[in-house]
Short mmCIF file of C-alpha atoms and ligand atoms in Angstrom, two decimals:
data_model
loop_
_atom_site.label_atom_id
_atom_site.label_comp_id
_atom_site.label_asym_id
_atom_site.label_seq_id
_atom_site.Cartn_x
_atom_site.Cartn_y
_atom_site.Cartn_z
CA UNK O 1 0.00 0.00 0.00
CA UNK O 2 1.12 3.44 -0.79
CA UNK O 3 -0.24 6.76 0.65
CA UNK O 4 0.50 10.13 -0.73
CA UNK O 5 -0.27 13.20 0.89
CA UNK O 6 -0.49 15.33 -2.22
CA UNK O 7 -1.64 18.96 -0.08
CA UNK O 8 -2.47 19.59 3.29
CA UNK O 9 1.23 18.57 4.98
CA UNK O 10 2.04 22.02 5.22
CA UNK O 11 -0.94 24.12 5.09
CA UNK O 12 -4.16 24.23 6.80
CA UNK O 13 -6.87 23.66 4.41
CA UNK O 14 -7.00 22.15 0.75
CA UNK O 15 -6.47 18.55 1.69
CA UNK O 16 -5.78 15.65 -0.63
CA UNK O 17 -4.49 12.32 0.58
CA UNK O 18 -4.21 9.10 -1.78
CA UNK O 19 -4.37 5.82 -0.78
CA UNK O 20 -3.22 3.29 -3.44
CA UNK O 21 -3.15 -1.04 -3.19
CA UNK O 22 -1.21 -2.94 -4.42
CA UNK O 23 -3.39 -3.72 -7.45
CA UNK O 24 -3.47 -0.52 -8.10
CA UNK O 25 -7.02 0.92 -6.76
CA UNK O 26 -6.58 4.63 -6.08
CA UNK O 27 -8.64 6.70 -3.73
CA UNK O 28 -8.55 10.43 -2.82
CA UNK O 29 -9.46 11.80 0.37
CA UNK O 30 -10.68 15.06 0.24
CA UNK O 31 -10.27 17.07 -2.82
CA UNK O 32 -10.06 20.35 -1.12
CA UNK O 33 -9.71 23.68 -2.61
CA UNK O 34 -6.75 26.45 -1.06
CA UNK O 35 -8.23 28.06 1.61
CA UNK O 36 -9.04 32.18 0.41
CA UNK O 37 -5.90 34.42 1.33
CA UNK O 38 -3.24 31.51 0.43
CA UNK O 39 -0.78 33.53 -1.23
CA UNK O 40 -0.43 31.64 -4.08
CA UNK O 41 -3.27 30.40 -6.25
CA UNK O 42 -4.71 27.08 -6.09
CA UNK O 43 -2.56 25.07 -8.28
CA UNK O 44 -5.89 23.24 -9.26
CA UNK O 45 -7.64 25.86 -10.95
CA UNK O 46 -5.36 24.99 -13.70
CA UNK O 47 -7.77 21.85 -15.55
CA UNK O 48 -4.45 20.20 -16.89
CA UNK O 49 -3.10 20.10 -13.16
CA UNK O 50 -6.53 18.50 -11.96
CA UNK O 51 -6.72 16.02 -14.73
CA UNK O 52 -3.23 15.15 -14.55
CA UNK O 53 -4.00 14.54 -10.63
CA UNK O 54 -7.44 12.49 -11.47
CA UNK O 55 -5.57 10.59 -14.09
CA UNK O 56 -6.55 6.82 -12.99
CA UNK O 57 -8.31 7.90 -9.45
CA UNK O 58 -10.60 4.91 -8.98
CA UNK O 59 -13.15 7.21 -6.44
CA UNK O 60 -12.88 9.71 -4.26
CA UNK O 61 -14.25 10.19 -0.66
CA UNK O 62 -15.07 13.17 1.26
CA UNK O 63 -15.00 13.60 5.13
CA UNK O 64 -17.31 16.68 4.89
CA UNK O 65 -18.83 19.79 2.87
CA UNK O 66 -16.20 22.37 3.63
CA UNK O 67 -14.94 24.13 0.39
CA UNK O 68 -11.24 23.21 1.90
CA UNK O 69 -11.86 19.50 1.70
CA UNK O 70 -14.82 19.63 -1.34
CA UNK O 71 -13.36 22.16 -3.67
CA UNK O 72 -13.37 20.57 -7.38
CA UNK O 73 -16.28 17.98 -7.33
CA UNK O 74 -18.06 19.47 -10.66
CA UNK O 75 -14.88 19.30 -12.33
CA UNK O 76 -14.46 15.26 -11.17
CA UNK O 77 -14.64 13.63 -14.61
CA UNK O 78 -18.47 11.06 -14.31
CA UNK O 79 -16.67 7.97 -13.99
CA UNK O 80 -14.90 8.84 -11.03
CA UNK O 81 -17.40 7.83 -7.97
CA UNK O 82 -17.58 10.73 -5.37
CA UNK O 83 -18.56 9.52 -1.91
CA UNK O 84 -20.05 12.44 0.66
CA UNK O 85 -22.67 11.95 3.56
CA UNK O 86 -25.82 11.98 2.83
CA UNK O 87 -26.76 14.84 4.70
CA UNK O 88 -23.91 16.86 3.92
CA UNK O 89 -24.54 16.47 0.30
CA UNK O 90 -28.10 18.54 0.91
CA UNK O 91 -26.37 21.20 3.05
CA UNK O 92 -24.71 22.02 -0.43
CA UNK O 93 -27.96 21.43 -2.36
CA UNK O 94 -29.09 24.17 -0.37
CA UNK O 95 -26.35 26.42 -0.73
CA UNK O 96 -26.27 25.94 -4.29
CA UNK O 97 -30.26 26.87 -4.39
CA UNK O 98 -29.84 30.18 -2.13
CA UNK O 99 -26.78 30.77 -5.03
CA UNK O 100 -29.13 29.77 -8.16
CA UNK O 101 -31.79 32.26 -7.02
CA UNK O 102 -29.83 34.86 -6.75
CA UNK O 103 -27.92 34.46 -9.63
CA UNK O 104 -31.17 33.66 -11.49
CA UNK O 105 -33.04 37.33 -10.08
CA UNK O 106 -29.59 38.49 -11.13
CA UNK O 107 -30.13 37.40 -14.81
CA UNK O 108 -26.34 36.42 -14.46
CA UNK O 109 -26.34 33.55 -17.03
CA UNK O 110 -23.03 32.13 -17.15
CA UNK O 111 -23.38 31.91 -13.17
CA UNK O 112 -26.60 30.03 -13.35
CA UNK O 113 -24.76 27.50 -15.77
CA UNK O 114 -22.17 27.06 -13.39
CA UNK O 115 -24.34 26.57 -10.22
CA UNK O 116 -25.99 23.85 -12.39
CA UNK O 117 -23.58 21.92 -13.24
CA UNK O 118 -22.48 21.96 -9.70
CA UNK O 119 -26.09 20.83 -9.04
CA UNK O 120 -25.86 18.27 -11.66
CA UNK O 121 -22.76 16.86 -10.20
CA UNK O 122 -23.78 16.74 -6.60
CA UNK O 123 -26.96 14.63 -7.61
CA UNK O 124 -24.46 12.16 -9.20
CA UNK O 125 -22.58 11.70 -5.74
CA UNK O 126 -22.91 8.46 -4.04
CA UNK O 127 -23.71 8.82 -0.17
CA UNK O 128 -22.41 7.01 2.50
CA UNK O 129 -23.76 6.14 6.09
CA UNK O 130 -22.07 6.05 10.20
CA UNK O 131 -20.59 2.82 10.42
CA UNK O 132 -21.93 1.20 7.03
CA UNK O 133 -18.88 -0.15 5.02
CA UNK O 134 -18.01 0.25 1.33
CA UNK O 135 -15.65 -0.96 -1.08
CA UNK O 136 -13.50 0.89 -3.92
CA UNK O 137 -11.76 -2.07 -5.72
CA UNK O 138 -10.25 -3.59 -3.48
CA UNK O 139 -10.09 -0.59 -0.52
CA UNK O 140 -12.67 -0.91 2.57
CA UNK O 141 -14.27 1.87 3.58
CA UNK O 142 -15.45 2.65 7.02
CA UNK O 143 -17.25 6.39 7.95
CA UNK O 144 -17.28 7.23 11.91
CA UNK O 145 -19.15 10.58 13.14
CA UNK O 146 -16.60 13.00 14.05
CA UNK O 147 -18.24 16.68 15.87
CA UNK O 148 -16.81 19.41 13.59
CA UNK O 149 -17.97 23.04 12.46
CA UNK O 150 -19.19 21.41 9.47
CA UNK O 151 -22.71 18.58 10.19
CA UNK O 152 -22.21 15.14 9.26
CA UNK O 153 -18.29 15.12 9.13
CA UNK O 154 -16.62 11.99 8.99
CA UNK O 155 -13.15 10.47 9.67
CA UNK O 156 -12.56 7.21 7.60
CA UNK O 157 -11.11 3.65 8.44
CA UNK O 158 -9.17 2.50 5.72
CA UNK O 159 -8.38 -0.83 4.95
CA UNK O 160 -6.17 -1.88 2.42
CA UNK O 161 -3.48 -4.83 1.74
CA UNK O 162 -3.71 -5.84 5.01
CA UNK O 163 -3.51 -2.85 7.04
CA UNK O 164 -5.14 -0.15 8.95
CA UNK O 165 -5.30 3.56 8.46
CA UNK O 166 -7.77 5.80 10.06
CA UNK O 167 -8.05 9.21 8.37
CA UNK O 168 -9.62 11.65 10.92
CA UNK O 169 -10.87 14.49 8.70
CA UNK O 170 -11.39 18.02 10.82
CA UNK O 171 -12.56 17.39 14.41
CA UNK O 172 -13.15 18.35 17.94
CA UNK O 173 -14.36 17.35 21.13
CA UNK O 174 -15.70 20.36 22.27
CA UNK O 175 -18.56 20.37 20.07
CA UNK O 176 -22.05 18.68 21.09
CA UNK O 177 -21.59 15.34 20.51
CA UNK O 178 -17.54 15.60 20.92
CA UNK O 179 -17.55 13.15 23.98
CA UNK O 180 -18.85 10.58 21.38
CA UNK O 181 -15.28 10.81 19.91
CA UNK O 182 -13.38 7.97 22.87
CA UNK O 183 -16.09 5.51 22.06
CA UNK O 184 -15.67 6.05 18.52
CA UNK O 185 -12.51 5.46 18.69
CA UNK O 186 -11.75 3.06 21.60
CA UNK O 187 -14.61 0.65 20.75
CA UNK O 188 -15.58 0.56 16.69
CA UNK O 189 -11.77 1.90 15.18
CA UNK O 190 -9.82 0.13 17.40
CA UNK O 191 -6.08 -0.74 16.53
CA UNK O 192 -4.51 1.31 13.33
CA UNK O 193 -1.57 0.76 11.50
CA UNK O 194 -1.49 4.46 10.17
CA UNK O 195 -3.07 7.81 11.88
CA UNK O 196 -3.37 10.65 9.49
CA UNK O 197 -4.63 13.87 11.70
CA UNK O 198 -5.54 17.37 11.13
CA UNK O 199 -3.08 19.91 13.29
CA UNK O 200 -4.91 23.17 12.57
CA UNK O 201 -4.80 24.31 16.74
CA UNK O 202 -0.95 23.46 16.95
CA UNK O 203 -0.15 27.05 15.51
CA UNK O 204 -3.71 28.83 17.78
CA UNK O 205 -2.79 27.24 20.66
CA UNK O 206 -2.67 30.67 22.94
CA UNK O 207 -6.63 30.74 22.02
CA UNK O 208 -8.81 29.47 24.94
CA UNK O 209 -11.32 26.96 23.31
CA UNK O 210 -14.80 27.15 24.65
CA UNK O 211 -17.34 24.59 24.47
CA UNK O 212 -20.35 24.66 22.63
CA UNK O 213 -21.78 24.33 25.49
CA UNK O 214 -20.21 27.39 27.30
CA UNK O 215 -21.09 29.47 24.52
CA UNK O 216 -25.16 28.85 24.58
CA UNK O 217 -24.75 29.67 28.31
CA UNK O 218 -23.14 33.19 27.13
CA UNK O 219 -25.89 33.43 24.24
CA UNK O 220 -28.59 33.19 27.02
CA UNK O 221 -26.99 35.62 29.24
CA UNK O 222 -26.56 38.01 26.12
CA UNK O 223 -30.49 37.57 25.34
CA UNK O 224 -31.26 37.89 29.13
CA UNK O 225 -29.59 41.49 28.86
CA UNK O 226 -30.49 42.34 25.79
CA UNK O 227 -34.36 42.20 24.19
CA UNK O 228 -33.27 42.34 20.80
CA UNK O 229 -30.27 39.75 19.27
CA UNK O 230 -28.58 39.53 16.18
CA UNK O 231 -26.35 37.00 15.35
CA UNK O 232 -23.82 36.64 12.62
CA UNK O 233 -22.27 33.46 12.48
CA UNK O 234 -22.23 30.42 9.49
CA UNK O 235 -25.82 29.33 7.93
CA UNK O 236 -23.77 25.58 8.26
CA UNK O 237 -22.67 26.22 11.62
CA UNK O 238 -24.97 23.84 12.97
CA UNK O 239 -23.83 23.44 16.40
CA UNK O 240 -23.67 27.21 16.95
CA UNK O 241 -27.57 27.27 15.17
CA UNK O 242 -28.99 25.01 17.54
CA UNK O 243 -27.19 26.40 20.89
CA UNK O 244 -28.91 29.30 19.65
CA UNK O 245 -32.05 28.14 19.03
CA UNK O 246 -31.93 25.99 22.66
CA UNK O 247 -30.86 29.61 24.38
CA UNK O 248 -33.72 31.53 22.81
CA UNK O 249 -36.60 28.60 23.83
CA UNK O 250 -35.93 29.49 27.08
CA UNK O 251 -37.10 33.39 26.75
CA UNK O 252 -41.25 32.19 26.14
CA UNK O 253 -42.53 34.32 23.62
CA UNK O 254 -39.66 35.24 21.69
CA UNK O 255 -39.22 34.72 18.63
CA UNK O 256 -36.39 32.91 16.31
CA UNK O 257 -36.33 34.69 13.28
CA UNK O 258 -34.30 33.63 9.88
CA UNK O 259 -34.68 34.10 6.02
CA UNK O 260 -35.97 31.74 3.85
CA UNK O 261 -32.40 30.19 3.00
CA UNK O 262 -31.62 29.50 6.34
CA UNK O 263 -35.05 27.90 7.37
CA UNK O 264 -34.44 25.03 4.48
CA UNK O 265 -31.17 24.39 6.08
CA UNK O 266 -32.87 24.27 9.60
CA UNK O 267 -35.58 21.85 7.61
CA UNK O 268 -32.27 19.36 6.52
CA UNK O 269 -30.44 19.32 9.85
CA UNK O 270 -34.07 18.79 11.85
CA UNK O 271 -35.02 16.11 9.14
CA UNK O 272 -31.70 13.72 9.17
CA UNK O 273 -30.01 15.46 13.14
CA UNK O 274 -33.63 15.54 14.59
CA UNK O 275 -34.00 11.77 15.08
CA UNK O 276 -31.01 11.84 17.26
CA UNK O 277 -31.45 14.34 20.26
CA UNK O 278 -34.08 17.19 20.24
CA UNK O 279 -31.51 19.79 20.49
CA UNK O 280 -31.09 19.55 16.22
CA UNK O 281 -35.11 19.62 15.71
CA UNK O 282 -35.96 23.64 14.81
CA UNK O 283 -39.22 23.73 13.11
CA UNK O 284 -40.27 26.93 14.71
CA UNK O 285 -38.25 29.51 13.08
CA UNK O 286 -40.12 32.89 11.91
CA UNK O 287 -39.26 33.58 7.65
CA UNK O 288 -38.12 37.42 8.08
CA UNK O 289 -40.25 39.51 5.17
CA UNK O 290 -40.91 43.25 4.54
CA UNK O 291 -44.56 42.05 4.19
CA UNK O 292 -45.42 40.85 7.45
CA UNK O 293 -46.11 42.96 9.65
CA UNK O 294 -47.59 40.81 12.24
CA UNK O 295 -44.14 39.38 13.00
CA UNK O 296 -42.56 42.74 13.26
CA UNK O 297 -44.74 44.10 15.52
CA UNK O 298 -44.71 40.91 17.86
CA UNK O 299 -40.48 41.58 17.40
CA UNK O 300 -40.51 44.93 18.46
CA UNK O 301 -42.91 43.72 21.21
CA UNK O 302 -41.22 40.75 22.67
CA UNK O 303 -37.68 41.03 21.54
CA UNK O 304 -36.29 38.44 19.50
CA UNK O 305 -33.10 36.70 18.63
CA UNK O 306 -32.78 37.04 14.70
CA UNK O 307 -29.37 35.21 12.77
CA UNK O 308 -28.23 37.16 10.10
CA UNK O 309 -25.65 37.34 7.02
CA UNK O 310 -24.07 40.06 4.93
CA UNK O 311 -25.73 40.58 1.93
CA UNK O 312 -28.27 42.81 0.06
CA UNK O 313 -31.75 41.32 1.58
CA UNK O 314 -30.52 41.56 5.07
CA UNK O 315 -28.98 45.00 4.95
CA UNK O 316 -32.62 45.83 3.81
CA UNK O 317 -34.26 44.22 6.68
CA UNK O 318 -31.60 45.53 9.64
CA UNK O 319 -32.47 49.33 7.96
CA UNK O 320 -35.74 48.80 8.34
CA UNK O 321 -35.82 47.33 12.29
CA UNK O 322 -33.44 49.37 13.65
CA UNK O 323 -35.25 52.80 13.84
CA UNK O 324 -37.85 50.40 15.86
CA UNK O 325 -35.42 49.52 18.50
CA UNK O 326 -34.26 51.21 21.26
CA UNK O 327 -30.14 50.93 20.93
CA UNK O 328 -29.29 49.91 24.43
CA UNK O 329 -31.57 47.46 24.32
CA UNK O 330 -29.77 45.73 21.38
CA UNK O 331 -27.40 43.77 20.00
CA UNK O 332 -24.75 41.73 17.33
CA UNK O 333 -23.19 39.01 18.27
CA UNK O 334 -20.39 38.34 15.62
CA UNK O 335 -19.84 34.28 15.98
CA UNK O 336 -17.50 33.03 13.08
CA UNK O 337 -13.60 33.58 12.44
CA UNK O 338 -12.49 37.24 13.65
CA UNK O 339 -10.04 37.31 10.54
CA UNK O 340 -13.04 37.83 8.40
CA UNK O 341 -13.39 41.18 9.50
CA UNK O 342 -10.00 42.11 8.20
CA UNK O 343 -10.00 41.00 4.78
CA UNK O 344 -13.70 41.57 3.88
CA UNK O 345 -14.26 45.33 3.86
CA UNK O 346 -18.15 45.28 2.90
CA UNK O 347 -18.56 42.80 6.45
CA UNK O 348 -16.77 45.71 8.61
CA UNK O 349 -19.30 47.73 6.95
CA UNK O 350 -22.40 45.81 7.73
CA UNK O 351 -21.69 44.95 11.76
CA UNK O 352 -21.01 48.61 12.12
CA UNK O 353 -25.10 48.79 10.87
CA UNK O 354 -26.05 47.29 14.25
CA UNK O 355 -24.71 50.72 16.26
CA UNK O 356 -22.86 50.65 19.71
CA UNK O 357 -23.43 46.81 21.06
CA UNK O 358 -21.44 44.32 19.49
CA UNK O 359 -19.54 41.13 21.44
CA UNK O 360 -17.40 38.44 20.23
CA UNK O 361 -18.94 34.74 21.08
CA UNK O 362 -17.30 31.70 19.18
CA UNK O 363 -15.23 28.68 19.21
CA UNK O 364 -13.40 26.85 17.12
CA UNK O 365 -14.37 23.56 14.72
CA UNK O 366 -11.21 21.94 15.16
CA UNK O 367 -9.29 19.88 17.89
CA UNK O 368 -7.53 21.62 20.67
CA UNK O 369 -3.79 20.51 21.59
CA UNK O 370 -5.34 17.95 23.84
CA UNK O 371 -7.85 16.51 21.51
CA UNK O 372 -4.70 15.70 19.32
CA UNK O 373 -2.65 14.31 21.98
CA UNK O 374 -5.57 11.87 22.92
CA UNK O 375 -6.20 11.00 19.11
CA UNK O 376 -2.41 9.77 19.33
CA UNK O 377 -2.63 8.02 22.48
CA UNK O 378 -6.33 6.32 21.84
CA UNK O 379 -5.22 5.08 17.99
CA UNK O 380 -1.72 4.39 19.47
CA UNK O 381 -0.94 3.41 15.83
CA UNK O 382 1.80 0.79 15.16
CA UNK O 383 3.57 2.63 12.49
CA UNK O 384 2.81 6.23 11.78
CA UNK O 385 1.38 9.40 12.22
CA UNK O 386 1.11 11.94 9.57
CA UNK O 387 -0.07 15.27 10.32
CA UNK O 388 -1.93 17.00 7.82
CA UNK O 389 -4.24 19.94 7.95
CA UNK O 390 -1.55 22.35 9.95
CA UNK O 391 0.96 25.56 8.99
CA UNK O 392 4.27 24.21 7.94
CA UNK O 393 6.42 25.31 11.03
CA UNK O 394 3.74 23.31 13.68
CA UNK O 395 4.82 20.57 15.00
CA UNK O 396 3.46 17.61 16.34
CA UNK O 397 6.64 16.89 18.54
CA UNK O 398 5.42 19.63 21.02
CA UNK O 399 1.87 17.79 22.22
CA UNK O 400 1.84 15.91 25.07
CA UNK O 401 2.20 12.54 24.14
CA UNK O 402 4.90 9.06 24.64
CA UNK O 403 8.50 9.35 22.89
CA UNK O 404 7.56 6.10 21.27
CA UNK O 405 4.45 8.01 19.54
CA UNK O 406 6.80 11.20 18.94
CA UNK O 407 9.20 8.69 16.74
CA UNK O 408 6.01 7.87 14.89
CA UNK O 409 5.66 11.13 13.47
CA UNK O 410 6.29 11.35 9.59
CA UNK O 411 6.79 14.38 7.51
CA UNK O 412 9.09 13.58 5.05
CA UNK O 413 8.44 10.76 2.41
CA UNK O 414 9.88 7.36 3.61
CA UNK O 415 9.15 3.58 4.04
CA UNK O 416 7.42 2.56 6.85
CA UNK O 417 6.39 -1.63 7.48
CA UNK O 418 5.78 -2.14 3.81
CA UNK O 419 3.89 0.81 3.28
CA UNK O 420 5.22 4.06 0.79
CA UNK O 421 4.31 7.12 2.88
CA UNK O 422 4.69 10.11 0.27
CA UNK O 423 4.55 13.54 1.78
CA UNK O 424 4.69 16.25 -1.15
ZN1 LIG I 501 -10.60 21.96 6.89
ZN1 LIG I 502 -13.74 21.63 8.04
#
């Protein structure tokens, strides 16, 4: 077996891993596009590079929907399989909808091509389940549930000539159902040959990592002092969405106001999260419109806790309610990546719409320097671990873990046990 990380050794973001048998089946994980502000551009873009790269890929397998994992799938030749979660795979139906209207009242028509093909090519996907195996050739498949920023993530268990390699994807334990991550690992993974792990944290790790938990306390104590509560923060953000939504059940009365775009993503998570635990079911959220005027008066009234985004229809909507509310009694809460507000101008310009109140209240997707150390220790692989996913000067050396897992750490192309580890 041979495993090649082609991008992601040395940069956080724009993953892609190969695992190739013997025989000569090839699978990618992750086919992730450069994070925005990389310095250079993606190498990718360039359709000879990306055809040169999918040159005799037998499938390709995704651990979840962000764009730095999932970043060329309409541009995946049809006979290449592409394997995603089945839930995840709506998320970006949904997405791509929000994207098609727009571009559609727009009258942008090369855009509405574009967003159609990437329709078209998402309905080709094949999905995968938790703990339901699959083949490619002669490579075994295994998805776990991971907790990460992004629903329905995924790390894989390889199998393949005889050995083991679990690929974790972007994690955390912090998140909801992060505790879930021991059992995962202790009872269904068990031993692993090879550990391939995201490092994102090792360079953050002066940031103090709250739990999702911790934060929907803050979000109730920020709706218990203020009566009226914005909140910026990712549409896909699920976690974050339902803390939210938890918080603001507690204030009777009040109500949880979204657009339209946002309710059909609340519709996915309650229809495939909502089985699980109650916390994922919201069914209850109020459709902001201009027209009704029954819901603005009862928002005015009661307070409410409204989550927006920058664009056109909500700059509309915040003009319109803020005359009605008295500024001391409101709020934005900003709850995604503070680096945003540096390199997007028109952002800076919308929070400043929401006046004098404005607090910081987020966490992180990914796995905090002790969440990797216990990954180590819990896999305790037999041959390697190859950190992917992190800044070039982070090291793995530094966590807390045994001198006899430090020597396992790869990140330079070598032979390890009958295995080719390739690190581009
Ligand atoms: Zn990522
Ligand atoms: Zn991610």
């Amino acid at each position: 077996m041979k495993i090649r990380i082609h991008r992601g050794a040395n940069q956080i973001g724009g993953c892609i891993t190969e695992i190739r048998s013997d025989n000569g089946t090839r699978v990618l994980i992750d086919l992730g596009h450069n994070l925005p502000g990389e310095a250079t551009a993606d190498m990718f873009d360039e359709a000879s590079n990306l055809s040169a790269l999918l040159d005799g890929i037998s499938g390709i397998i995704y651990t979840h929907n962000h764009g730095d994992h999932l970043g060329f799938f309409d541009q995946v030749p049809r006979e290449i399989p592409q394997y995603i979660g089945e839930m995840s795979r709506e998320v970006i139906v949904n997405v791509l909808d929000e994207s098609l209207n727009k571009a559609i009242r727009a009258e942008h028509k090369c855009l509405i091509e574009k967003i159609e093909r990437k329709i078209m090519s998402l309905t080709l996907f094949r999905t995968y389940a938790p703990k339901k195996s699959f083949c490619v050739g002669d490579i075994k498949v295994t998805p776990y549930f991971v907790s990460h920023s992004a629903a329905d993530s995924y790390m894989l268990l390889i199998e393949c000539d005889g050995k083991r390699v679990l690929h974790t994807g972007d994690l955390r334990e912090h998140g909801f159902l992060g505790k879930g991550l021991e059992k995962t690992i202790m009872s269904y993974v068990s031993s692993v040959d090879v550990l391939i792990t995201e490092g994102t944290m090792l360079s953050r790790d002066d940031e103090h990592t709250m739990t999702e938990s911790e934060i929907q306390t803050q979000m109730t104590e920020i709706m218990a002092r203020y009566k009226n509560v914005f909140v910026l923060c990712s549409s896909t953000n699920f976690d974050r969405l339902a803390g939210l939504h938890k918080a603001n059940a507690g204030f009777r009365g009040r109500p949880f106001v979204c657009d339209v775009y946002q309710n059909a993503q609340f519709k996915t998570l309650t229809q495939y999260s909502g089985k699980y635990s109650d916390l994922y079911v919201i069914d209850n959220a109020a459709e902001m419109s201009l027209k009704k005027v029954n819901l603005h008066k009862k928002m005015i009234e009661r307070g409410f806790t409204m989550i927006v985004r920058d664009n056109p229809t909500f700059r509309k909507w915040v003009s319109y309610l803020m005359p009605h509310l008295d500024p001391d009694q409101t709020v934005l809460v900003y709850s995604q990546y503070k680096g945003y507000l540096k390199e997007q101008p028109k952002l800076r310009d919308f929070v400043r719409m929401f006046g004098k109140n404005c607090v910081y209240i987020h966490t992180t997707g990914h796995a905090t320097r002790q969440t990797l150390a216990r990954v180590c220790k819990m896999t305790n692989p037999k041959s390697a671990i190859i950190p992917i996913h992190k800044e070039v000067d982070s090291d793995f050396c530094t966590l807390d873990i045994s001198e006899e897992l430090r020597a396992k750490v790869i990140s330079s192309t070598r032979y390890v046990d009958d295995m080719e580890i390739i690190i581009d």
